[in-house]
Amino acid sequence: MLGEFELIARLLVPLARGRRGALGLTDDAALLPPRPGHVLVATKDAMVAGRHFPEGEEPGAVARKLLRVNLSDLAAMGAAPDAYLLVLGLPRSLDEAWLEAFVAALDDDQQHYGVGLLGGDTVGTEGPAFFSLTALGWVPHGSELRRAGARPGDDLYVSGTIGDAAFGLHVAQGKLAPADPADAGHLLGRFRFPEPRLRLGVALRSLARAAMDVSDGLVGDLEKLCRASGVGAELRADLVPLSPPARRAVEAEPDRLAAALTGGDDYELLFAAPPTARAPVAALARELDLPLTRIGAFTAPGEVVVLGATGEPLALSSRSFTHF
Amino acid sequence: MLGEFELIARLLVPLARGRRGALGLTDDAALLPPRPGHVLVATKDAMVAGRHFPEGEEPGAVARKLLRVNLSDLAAMGAAPDAYLLVLGLPRSLDEAWLEAFVAALDDDQQHYGVGLLGGDTVGTEGPAFFSLTALGWVPHGSELRRAGARPGDDLYVSGTIGDAAFGLHVAQGKLAPADPADAGHLLGRFRFPEPRLRLGVALRSLARAAMDVSDGLVGDLEKLCRASGVGAELRADLVPLSPPARRAVEAEPDRLAAALTGGDDYELLFAAPPTARAPVAALARELDLPLTRIGAFTAPGEVVVLGATGEPLALSSRSFTHF
């Protein structure tokens, strides 16, 4: 096991390169110059081995998911990411090679997403490994996306496809074994490597009335957005976009549709936009090469109703997935 | 055990009251308006049960120390604190009463220090409890205090008294049993409830050339400051300010002086100022009612030399304390 100071100097300092405000990770705190006309957007999530990822997960997958779920929160607010702080809670079982692979993947991802390490802390633990990341970004004053703001009559959209991550978890747990190994790979990949919808979030600043990311399950998260907005919603289950592997999983076992609608970890954006925005939303989907699917509508204050293909309400045993 | 959502709604949302940017802790991220002309200062520390505090420590002491050690990092940069994000990593053994006491103490401290909760995450763990806090503050552009900046010939100062926290840990561990129970209480209190020197940090913006907080031991931390500044230092051990209880502990067992000089958790500020600043530093000490003691001087690049009362170099077996 590396000592704390060696770990910082050899592995973490390179993640702060080019960041003057990180002060080489040798100071008590870090500096981040504000962007004129912008408001700071801050989020902080944690992951624990055995709960948020399997104990034997590859270090690179842990690192990427940790960063990406936080960036997804920034995306949901329409923020452009800037920097992050990192806490590593390390048991002795994680050796130097593990940390090197963790840092290499984080380095790759931070370059991809244009963020850099500002600071943080490294501590030992007798328990399972834990990680916490604080992501900082900026949004022009007054143009942040929030969960509150959807109005009755607004269209309900979701980006990308839904359910892949839930099915990916099932594959990891041995509960789902697709006939085609490529399907298993796709689903697992979506569970392990979520894609924060940052460009979409920025573009939605001027189009959406409300937004959030789907981290705990589509239906449960939609309920949260409705509660924050003081509206109800009708969700058309048959319109929810499924990837071909997810569609094949549901065709093999129709009960799986409920898991797709309520499972977590999709990290797609759910958003409300007025019907007048349909053409720009369609144009945006083409520009980003990302499906933006209308899956229902917001209604007067009330329940979230999930409807099947023939308009009948579906009963779901569980509405959201909790990591707690 | 409370569910995650109930815990947030009932215990954590009150900590975000009056903070519009916290959005009632119901959104994906939080908003923090910048202060014009200021730079953001960010720090993030973590604490693990059994490592950073005893397993049976009172929840209120855990909460206060978690907040204060982060505020101490802001103080060391001369920053004024604004807000914080919080991660709770909770084993099942921490019940509702524990959490209520934790939150009540945090509430009390956040009012005292003028900060508020912005967001964070709550997760379960099979291991020891862990906590991570990200503190955010602001410092006028260009006036932040840093470890780099001390020059040969500058005076070396430390605030408050040194060694109380190390001796407090010894009391907690049963290694030190002062004759007077009041001494034990004082030392333990300094270990459990550090006082972030926020007013001092702000005042030092215009007086100090370099500063840091003493978290890992006076001598080892001084070495870090010297390395960042590219200077050496002579530390006069006999000038290091000890509280009466710490002085009595050293008088009973002179070898304990080394523990005072190298033990952690003091959270006093160590700083460099030119000899021309002696009168204003003395005036500041009176204004803050806080000892600011000159304990040596910075020298040409080289080692940190610790001198005894007669000018002889002292040998210290360990130069700093590591929590890792």
XYZ file of C-alpha atoms in Angstrom:
648
model
C 0.000 0.000 0.000
C 1.263 3.461 -0.907
C 1.527 6.019 1.858
C -0.890 8.938 1.701
C 1.680 11.499 0.594
C 3.222 9.243 -2.049
C -0.217 8.376 -3.374
C -1.070 12.055 -3.684
C 2.246 13.039 -5.236
C 2.550 10.199 -7.694
C -1.039 9.400 -8.655
C -3.270 12.356 -7.835
C -1.129 15.405 -8.599
C -1.076 14.502 -12.328
C -4.898 14.710 -12.291
C -4.585 18.358 -11.225
C -2.121 19.363 -13.946
C -2.949 22.583 -15.757
C -5.241 23.622 -12.893
C -3.547 26.581 -11.273
C -6.194 26.752 -8.556
C -5.425 23.185 -7.440
C -2.076 24.573 -6.178
C -0.423 21.227 -6.918
C -2.657 19.609 -4.263
C -0.162 20.851 -1.688
C -2.264 23.529 -0.030
C -5.108 23.473 2.480
C -7.827 24.200 -0.055
C -8.177 24.913 -3.752
C -9.150 28.018 -5.686
C -11.680 28.191 -8.504
C -12.219 31.474 -10.347
C -15.915 32.112 -11.035
C -17.211 32.548 -14.567
C -18.675 36.036 -15.014
C -22.471 36.012 -15.111
C -22.585 32.420 -13.917
C -23.765 30.699 -10.763
C -21.814 27.841 -9.183
C -23.516 24.444 -9.426
C -22.338 21.879 -6.882
C -23.173 18.235 -6.336
C -21.665 15.456 -4.252
C -22.355 11.736 -4.518
C -20.796 8.762 -2.801
C -20.335 5.124 -3.797
C -19.642 2.155 -1.533
C -18.180 -1.175 -2.703
C -20.775 -3.925 -2.612
C -23.652 -1.452 -2.744
C -23.130 0.882 -5.664
C -20.823 -1.420 -7.574
C -19.864 -5.090 -7.181
C -16.919 -5.751 -4.842
C -14.804 -7.139 -7.668
C -15.565 -4.360 -10.167
C -12.649 -3.129 -12.237
C -11.092 0.017 -10.771
C -11.500 1.896 -14.052
C -15.235 1.250 -14.094
C -15.562 2.469 -10.504
C -13.657 5.656 -11.303
C -15.622 6.435 -14.446
C -19.001 5.792 -12.854
C -18.100 7.928 -9.841
C -17.238 10.888 -12.029
C -20.072 10.387 -14.482
C -22.933 10.115 -12.006
C -21.852 13.440 -10.553
C -21.491 15.022 -13.991
C -24.973 13.717 -14.755
C -26.288 15.799 -11.853
C -24.622 18.864 -13.359
C -26.111 17.992 -16.761
C -29.564 17.830 -15.197
C -29.143 21.448 -14.049
C -27.885 22.605 -17.444
C -24.434 23.280 -15.988
C -21.074 23.105 -17.734
C -18.659 21.111 -15.551
C -15.412 22.685 -14.410
C -13.665 20.773 -11.628
C -14.036 18.161 -8.933
C -12.839 17.168 -5.482
C -12.300 13.544 -4.574
C -12.336 11.466 -1.415
C -10.834 7.978 -1.542
C -11.703 5.624 1.329
C -9.301 2.751 0.871
C -9.076 -0.640 2.550
C -5.689 -2.359 2.544
C -6.948 -4.835 -0.054
C -6.789 -2.169 -2.768
C -3.184 -2.238 -3.862
C -1.079 0.102 -5.909
C -2.046 -1.521 -9.213
C -5.717 -1.030 -8.352
C -5.153 2.654 -7.628
C -3.096 3.139 -10.771
C -5.890 1.698 -12.902
C -8.462 3.828 -11.049
C -6.466 6.984 -11.673
C -5.706 6.145 -15.314
C -9.423 5.789 -16.071
C -10.267 8.951 -14.166
C -7.598 10.802 -16.117
C -9.042 9.567 -19.389
C -12.568 10.559 -18.392
C -11.617 13.961 -17.009
C -9.961 14.852 -20.288
C -13.019 13.667 -22.183
C -15.378 15.752 -20.070
C -13.089 18.750 -19.651
C -12.782 18.720 -15.875
C -9.805 18.593 -13.528
C -9.027 17.568 -9.979
C -8.959 20.397 -7.446
C -8.407 18.629 -4.161
C -9.828 16.211 -1.655
C -8.718 13.663 0.880
C -7.429 10.103 1.077
C -8.275 8.001 4.110
C -7.947 4.376 5.131
C -10.878 2.235 6.212
C -11.337 -1.226 7.732
C -14.620 -1.513 5.833
C -15.502 -1.668 2.147
C -13.926 0.888 -0.166
C -15.853 4.120 -0.487
C -15.527 7.078 -2.789
C -17.045 10.514 -2.786
C -16.795 13.093 -5.514
C -17.868 16.724 -5.466
C -18.458 18.094 -8.959
C -18.466 21.848 -9.569
C -19.813 23.566 -12.656
C -21.297 26.813 -13.835
C -24.596 27.853 -15.349
C -25.523 31.331 -16.613
C -27.375 33.206 -13.900
C -31.095 32.456 -14.081
C -30.880 29.794 -16.777
C -30.368 26.730 -14.590
C -32.676 23.765 -15.128
C -34.613 22.633 -12.115
C -37.090 19.930 -11.203
C -39.674 22.580 -10.472
C -41.199 24.270 -13.499
C -43.192 21.635 -15.416
C -46.760 22.728 -16.185
C -49.901 20.759 -17.025
C -49.968 20.258 -20.781
C -46.177 20.150 -21.131
C -44.726 17.264 -23.042
C -42.719 14.684 -21.122
C -39.452 13.616 -22.760
C -36.622 11.280 -21.977
C -33.224 11.075 -23.674
C -31.537 7.932 -24.948
C -32.953 4.575 -23.912
C -34.335 3.393 -20.608
C -33.816 0.143 -18.729
C -30.452 -0.883 -20.111
C -28.708 -0.227 -16.812
C -31.307 -2.164 -14.801
C -30.936 -5.099 -17.164
C -27.163 -4.697 -17.049
C -27.306 -5.084 -13.278
C -29.430 -8.208 -13.791
C -26.784 -9.572 -16.154
C -24.086 -8.858 -13.546
C -26.207 -10.601 -10.910
C -26.845 -13.615 -13.162
C -30.584 -12.909 -13.282
C -30.579 -12.248 -17.025
C -28.635 -14.202 -19.632
C -29.353 -12.837 -23.113
C -29.078 -15.348 -25.959
C -26.726 -12.997 -27.769
C -23.543 -12.229 -25.779
C -23.389 -8.856 -27.529
C -26.683 -7.963 -25.822
C -25.201 -8.828 -22.443
C -22.185 -6.665 -23.235
C -24.333 -3.713 -24.254
C -26.513 -3.877 -21.134
C -23.575 -4.344 -18.777
C -21.748 -1.482 -20.469
C -24.675 0.854 -19.928
C -24.820 -0.114 -16.237
C -21.099 0.306 -15.732
C -20.393 3.319 -17.908
C -23.276 5.796 -17.821
C -23.059 8.725 -20.189
C -23.735 12.111 -18.576
C -25.893 14.109 -20.979
C -23.917 17.313 -20.621
C -24.410 18.738 -24.111
C -28.116 18.000 -23.867
C -28.368 19.725 -20.502
C -26.746 22.878 -21.821
C -29.019 22.885 -24.883
C -32.121 22.364 -22.738
C -31.499 25.579 -20.762
C -33.558 27.416 -23.368
C -36.008 24.623 -24.231
C -37.023 22.754 -21.101
C -39.235 23.980 -18.286
C -37.933 21.345 -15.858
C -35.395 18.541 -15.922
C -33.700 15.882 -13.817
C -31.535 12.865 -14.424
C -32.959 9.361 -14.158
C -30.810 7.754 -11.490
C -33.313 5.904 -9.304
C -35.796 4.683 -11.936
C -37.950 6.419 -14.535
C -41.299 6.230 -12.755
C -40.043 7.116 -9.292
C -37.911 9.953 -10.610
C -40.828 11.287 -12.645
C -42.827 11.342 -9.414
C -40.107 13.452 -7.825
C -40.130 15.886 -10.713
C -43.941 16.096 -10.521
C -43.812 16.736 -6.784
C -41.253 19.506 -7.230
C -43.340 21.054 -10.023
C -46.709 20.544 -8.368
C -48.157 18.663 -11.339
C -49.208 15.130 -12.304
C -48.160 13.111 -15.336
C -49.290 10.412 -17.694
C -46.457 8.174 -18.803
C -47.019 5.968 -21.856
C -45.046 2.798 -21.138
C -45.256 1.701 -24.780
C -43.508 4.886 -25.881
C -40.569 4.503 -23.495
C -37.510 4.035 -25.710
C -35.801 0.667 -25.307
C -32.539 -0.329 -26.924
C -32.700 -3.438 -29.124
C -31.033 -5.576 -26.407
C -33.465 -4.263 -23.793
C -36.385 -4.842 -26.173
C -35.281 -8.433 -26.701
C -35.023 -8.939 -22.942
C -38.592 -7.663 -22.505
C -39.878 -9.753 -25.424
C -38.375 -12.864 -23.802
C -40.059 -12.029 -20.500
C -42.723 -9.269 -20.665
C -42.718 -8.790 -16.878
C -39.295 -7.251 -17.315
C -40.879 -4.064 -18.646
C -41.604 -3.043 -15.058
C -37.901 -3.414 -14.203
C -36.999 -1.177 -17.122
C -39.456 1.485 -15.953
C -38.441 1.415 -12.306
C -34.803 0.291 -12.322
C -32.022 2.738 -11.606
C -28.767 3.949 -13.096
C -29.924 5.076 -16.555
C -28.600 8.631 -16.129
C -30.693 9.846 -19.020
C -32.392 13.232 -18.757
C -36.115 13.459 -18.115
C -37.551 16.827 -19.047
C -40.656 18.910 -19.562
C -41.123 21.177 -22.565
C -44.151 22.960 -23.957
C -45.731 21.521 -27.134
C -44.422 24.570 -29.006
C -40.912 23.175 -28.478
C -41.492 19.963 -30.449
C -39.676 21.104 -33.591
C -36.612 22.472 -31.757
C -36.464 19.350 -29.568
C -36.528 17.178 -32.698
C -33.813 19.314 -34.269
C -31.737 19.044 -31.099
C -32.068 15.251 -31.132
C -30.681 15.210 -34.666
C -27.894 17.629 -33.787
C -26.806 15.565 -30.784
C -27.495 12.247 -32.494
C -29.392 11.295 -29.354
C -33.023 10.147 -29.214
C -35.262 12.605 -27.355
C -38.524 10.715 -27.056
C -41.884 12.117 -26.037
C -43.201 9.521 -23.591
C -46.227 11.268 -22.145
C -47.475 14.545 -20.818
C -47.765 16.495 -17.608
C -51.230 16.887 -16.163
C -53.035 18.745 -13.422
C -51.702 18.006 -9.930
C -52.184 14.320 -9.132
C -50.616 10.895 -9.420
C -48.158 9.723 -12.008
C -50.230 7.326 -14.104
C -48.405 4.719 -16.172
C -50.425 3.616 -19.207
C -49.940 0.543 -21.420
C -50.234 0.388 -25.213
C -54.032 0.238 -25.153
C -54.391 3.036 -22.615
C -54.903 0.779 -19.596
C -53.106 1.772 -16.356
C -50.200 -0.511 -15.445
C -49.591 -1.580 -11.866
C -45.964 -1.481 -10.803
C -44.953 -3.184 -7.588
C -42.045 -0.858 -6.943
C -41.750 2.634 -8.326
C -38.142 3.368 -7.789
C -34.851 1.850 -6.957
C -32.976 3.011 -3.893
C -29.261 2.547 -3.370
C -29.512 3.325 0.314
C -33.077 3.010 10.664
C -34.682 5.854 8.755
C -35.049 5.473 5.003
C -32.898 7.752 2.864
C -35.728 10.023 1.803
C -37.164 10.364 5.300
C -33.711 11.083 6.694
C -33.221 13.838 4.136
C -36.668 15.346 4.575
C -36.804 15.267 8.335
C -33.198 15.773 9.423
C -31.220 17.321 6.593
C -33.653 19.727 4.911
C -33.778 21.889 8.074
C -29.992 22.340 7.748
C -30.595 23.932 4.338
C -33.227 26.410 5.500
C -32.772 29.951 4.267
C -30.461 28.708 1.492
C -32.344 29.315 -1.734
C -29.620 27.631 -3.763
C -30.019 24.380 -1.839
C -33.413 24.056 -3.563
C -34.801 22.260 -0.513
C -32.325 19.405 -1.159
C -34.806 18.086 -3.724
C -32.887 18.813 -6.907
C -29.941 17.165 -8.657
C -27.429 19.785 -7.613
C -27.286 23.042 -5.684
C -26.681 26.629 -6.742
C -24.287 29.053 -5.095
C -24.099 32.655 -6.324
C -20.507 33.910 -6.479
C -19.404 36.962 -4.513
C -18.271 39.719 -6.876
C -14.493 40.102 -6.934
C -14.002 36.849 -5.067
C -12.552 33.465 -5.938
C -14.184 30.220 -4.781
C -12.211 28.301 -2.157
C -13.066 24.608 -1.898
C -11.887 21.852 0.418
C -13.061 18.339 1.156
C -12.059 16.120 4.064
C -13.278 12.741 5.204
C -13.453 11.032 8.596
C -13.781 7.312 9.316
C -14.979 5.858 12.633
C -12.149 4.190 14.530
C -9.509 6.188 12.653
C -10.359 9.863 12.877
C -12.527 9.557 15.953
C -13.135 6.758 18.481
C -15.928 4.327 17.511
C -18.024 5.307 20.522
C -17.580 9.075 20.096
C -20.669 11.197 20.685
C -22.446 12.043 17.423
C -22.333 15.759 18.185
C -18.555 15.698 18.543
C -18.214 13.854 15.228
C -20.418 16.395 13.458
C -18.651 19.424 14.897
C -15.183 18.110 14.186
C -16.135 17.191 10.618
C -17.347 20.708 9.909
C -14.575 22.464 11.806
C -11.601 20.681 10.242
C -12.920 21.713 6.836
C -13.545 25.287 7.979
C -9.992 25.298 9.312
C -8.761 24.633 5.773
C -10.749 27.639 4.575
C -9.333 29.722 7.427
C -5.809 28.753 6.357
C -6.509 30.268 2.925
C -7.998 33.443 4.381
C -11.437 32.496 3.045
C -14.829 33.378 4.472
C -16.976 30.225 4.599
C -20.303 30.132 2.794
C -21.774 26.647 2.435
C -21.073 22.924 2.577
C -22.046 19.617 1.058
C -22.230 16.485 3.169
C -21.880 12.751 2.597
C -23.072 10.418 5.345
C -21.879 6.782 5.132
C -24.040 5.017 7.689
C -23.896 1.507 9.109
C -27.118 0.089 10.534
C -25.736 0.475 14.046
C -26.238 4.248 13.880
C -29.862 4.708 14.819
C -32.245 7.597 14.515
C -31.254 9.062 17.882
C -27.612 9.075 16.794
C -28.474 10.906 13.613
C -30.682 13.400 15.426
C -27.863 14.281 17.792
C -25.417 14.536 14.875
C -27.714 16.909 13.018
C -28.532 19.006 16.094
C -24.827 19.652 16.712
C -24.203 20.398 13.060
C -27.093 22.846 13.094
C -25.679 24.590 16.124
C -22.207 24.808 14.584
C -23.407 25.940 11.174
C -25.258 28.835 12.777
C -22.188 29.723 14.789
C -19.936 29.742 11.734
C -22.469 31.216 9.308
C -22.637 28.357 6.828
C -25.495 26.269 5.471
C -26.049 22.879 3.906
C -26.266 22.849 0.106
C -26.543 19.171 -0.732
C -24.803 15.828 -0.672
C -25.578 12.169 -0.423
C -26.542 9.567 2.137
C -25.402 5.990 1.659
C -25.357 2.803 3.684
C -22.227 0.825 4.454
C -21.395 -2.545 6.011
C -18.165 -1.031 7.339
C -17.423 1.689 9.882
C -19.318 4.962 9.584
C -17.688 7.512 7.318
C -18.367 11.154 6.660
C -17.160 13.556 4.039
C -17.742 17.270 3.954
C -16.992 19.745 1.184
C -16.663 23.311 2.453
C -16.999 26.250 0.071
C -15.948 29.795 0.793
C -14.784 32.967 -0.892
C -11.663 35.066 -0.797
C -11.090 38.384 -2.570
C -9.310 37.779 -5.844
C -5.524 37.735 -5.315
C -5.618 37.969 -1.524
C -5.775 34.267 -0.685
C -3.236 32.919 1.787
C -1.075 30.092 0.543
C 1.669 27.848 1.847
C 4.020 29.284 -0.724
C 5.298 32.799 -0.034
C 7.428 32.660 3.118
C 10.854 34.275 2.690
C 14.125 33.875 4.591
C 14.100 36.337 7.482
C 10.318 36.201 7.931
C 9.051 35.568 11.414
C 7.366 32.251 12.132
C 4.131 32.479 14.140
C 1.559 30.095 15.464
C -1.865 30.903 16.897
C -3.332 29.615 20.148
C -1.577 26.745 21.888
C 0.045 23.627 20.503
C -0.117 20.021 21.671
C -3.436 20.075 23.517
C -5.090 17.899 20.887
C -2.257 15.340 20.889
C -2.470 15.132 24.663
C -6.268 14.990 24.445
C -5.941 11.933 22.215
C -3.564 10.434 24.787
C -6.170 11.045 27.487
C -8.816 9.355 25.327
C -6.454 6.423 24.785
C -5.643 6.143 28.489
C -1.980 7.046 27.907
C -2.178 10.251 29.906
C -4.034 10.726 33.177
C -3.584 14.293 34.458
C -3.728 14.725 38.229
C -6.365 17.434 37.788
C -9.528 16.186 36.017
C -10.036 19.714 34.679
C -6.779 19.315 32.742
C -8.063 16.096 31.194
C -11.284 17.868 30.228
C -9.434 20.762 28.636
C -7.129 18.521 26.586
C -9.930 16.205 25.488
C -12.052 19.192 24.541
C -9.319 20.593 22.336
C -8.970 17.220 20.595
C -12.701 16.799 20.084
C -13.740 20.365 19.323
C -11.089 22.186 17.303
C -11.667 25.875 16.722
C -11.222 26.962 13.092
C -9.350 30.279 13.148
C -11.590 31.967 10.607
C -11.347 35.555 11.858
C -7.586 35.195 12.088
C -7.377 33.859 8.537
C -9.315 36.796 7.156
C -7.161 39.273 9.087
C -3.943 37.606 7.925
C -4.774 38.224 4.254
C -2.992 41.562 4.538
C -0.348 40.568 7.091
C 0.967 37.085 6.342
C 3.170 36.006 3.464
C 2.202 32.327 3.848
C -0.078 30.289 6.080
C -1.442 26.813 6.732
C -3.359 25.064 9.454
C -1.612 22.674 11.820
C -3.492 19.432 11.334
C -0.757 16.800 11.148
C 1.709 18.171 13.710
C 3.592 21.439 14.063
C 7.024 20.284 12.881
C 5.823 18.189 9.957
C 3.402 20.873 8.817
C 6.115 23.519 9.069
C 8.227 21.326 6.793
C 5.381 21.315 4.268
C 5.085 25.085 4.388
C 8.862 25.409 3.964
C 8.831 23.046 0.997
C 5.998 24.991 -0.676
C 7.827 28.274 -0.041
C 11.312 26.996 -0.906
C 12.794 28.084 2.422
C 14.110 26.560 5.628
C 13.138 27.384 9.224
C 14.423 27.435 12.764
C 11.745 26.530 15.277
C 12.386 27.401 18.936
C 10.728 24.577 20.881
C 10.906 26.569 24.117
C 8.823 29.353 22.561
C 6.032 27.052 21.354
C 2.939 28.121 23.314
C 1.568 25.437 25.599
C -1.663 25.694 27.555
C -1.311 25.295 31.327
C -2.680 21.709 31.176
C -0.264 20.828 28.352
C 2.596 22.469 30.256
C 1.773 20.414 33.331
C 1.725 17.233 31.213
C 5.179 18.072 29.839
C 6.530 18.970 33.267
C 5.387 15.584 34.579
C 7.101 13.822 31.678
C 9.510 16.019 29.644
C 9.614 13.513 26.758
C 6.040 14.552 26.016
C 7.283 17.791 24.479
C 8.060 15.856 21.302
C 4.448 14.657 21.160
C 3.227 18.235 21.458
C 5.478 19.352 18.602
C 4.622 16.495 16.267
C 1.091 15.445 17.266
C -1.872 16.274 15.063
C -5.263 17.927 15.309
C -4.345 21.335 16.729
C -5.975 23.270 13.862
C -4.104 26.401 14.813
C -2.698 28.608 12.051
C 1.013 28.616 11.300
C 2.112 31.677 9.371
C 4.990 33.713 8.026
C 5.135 37.492 8.323
C 7.941 39.975 7.822
C 9.521 41.524 10.949
C 7.855 44.823 9.989
C 4.507 43.192 10.806
C 5.312 42.579 14.487
C 3.276 45.495 15.807
C 0.177 44.776 13.676
C 0.388 41.050 14.553
C 0.525 41.946 18.251
C -2.434 44.283 17.806
C -4.357 41.567 15.986
C -3.683 39.101 18.820
C -5.186 41.593 21.271
C -8.147 42.306 18.999
C -8.926 38.605 18.547
C -7.999 37.751 22.153
C -5.912 34.938 20.686
C -2.188 34.391 21.304
C -0.121 34.833 18.146
C 3.299 33.655 19.203
C 6.570 34.122 17.376
C 8.202 30.703 17.596
C 11.112 31.066 15.218
C 12.116 32.349 11.840
C 12.359 31.286 8.222
C 15.837 30.780 6.842
C 17.576 30.124 3.554
C 16.438 26.923 1.824
C 17.285 23.937 4.005
C 16.027 21.739 6.822
C 13.568 22.667 9.511
C 15.759 22.824 12.613
C 14.107 22.474 16.020
C 16.084 24.161 18.790
C 15.771 23.741 22.544
C 15.936 26.482 25.188
C 19.737 26.672 25.125
C 19.940 26.676 21.355
C 20.780 22.969 20.980
C 19.035 21.063 18.144
C 16.365 18.627 19.354
C 16.012 15.181 17.795
C 12.414 14.147 17.143
C 11.698 10.532 16.305
C 8.610 11.313 14.255
C 7.967 14.644 12.581
C 4.315 14.406 11.814
C 1.209 12.472 12.506
C -0.630 10.775 9.684
C -4.285 9.764 9.863
C -3.974 7.559 6.819
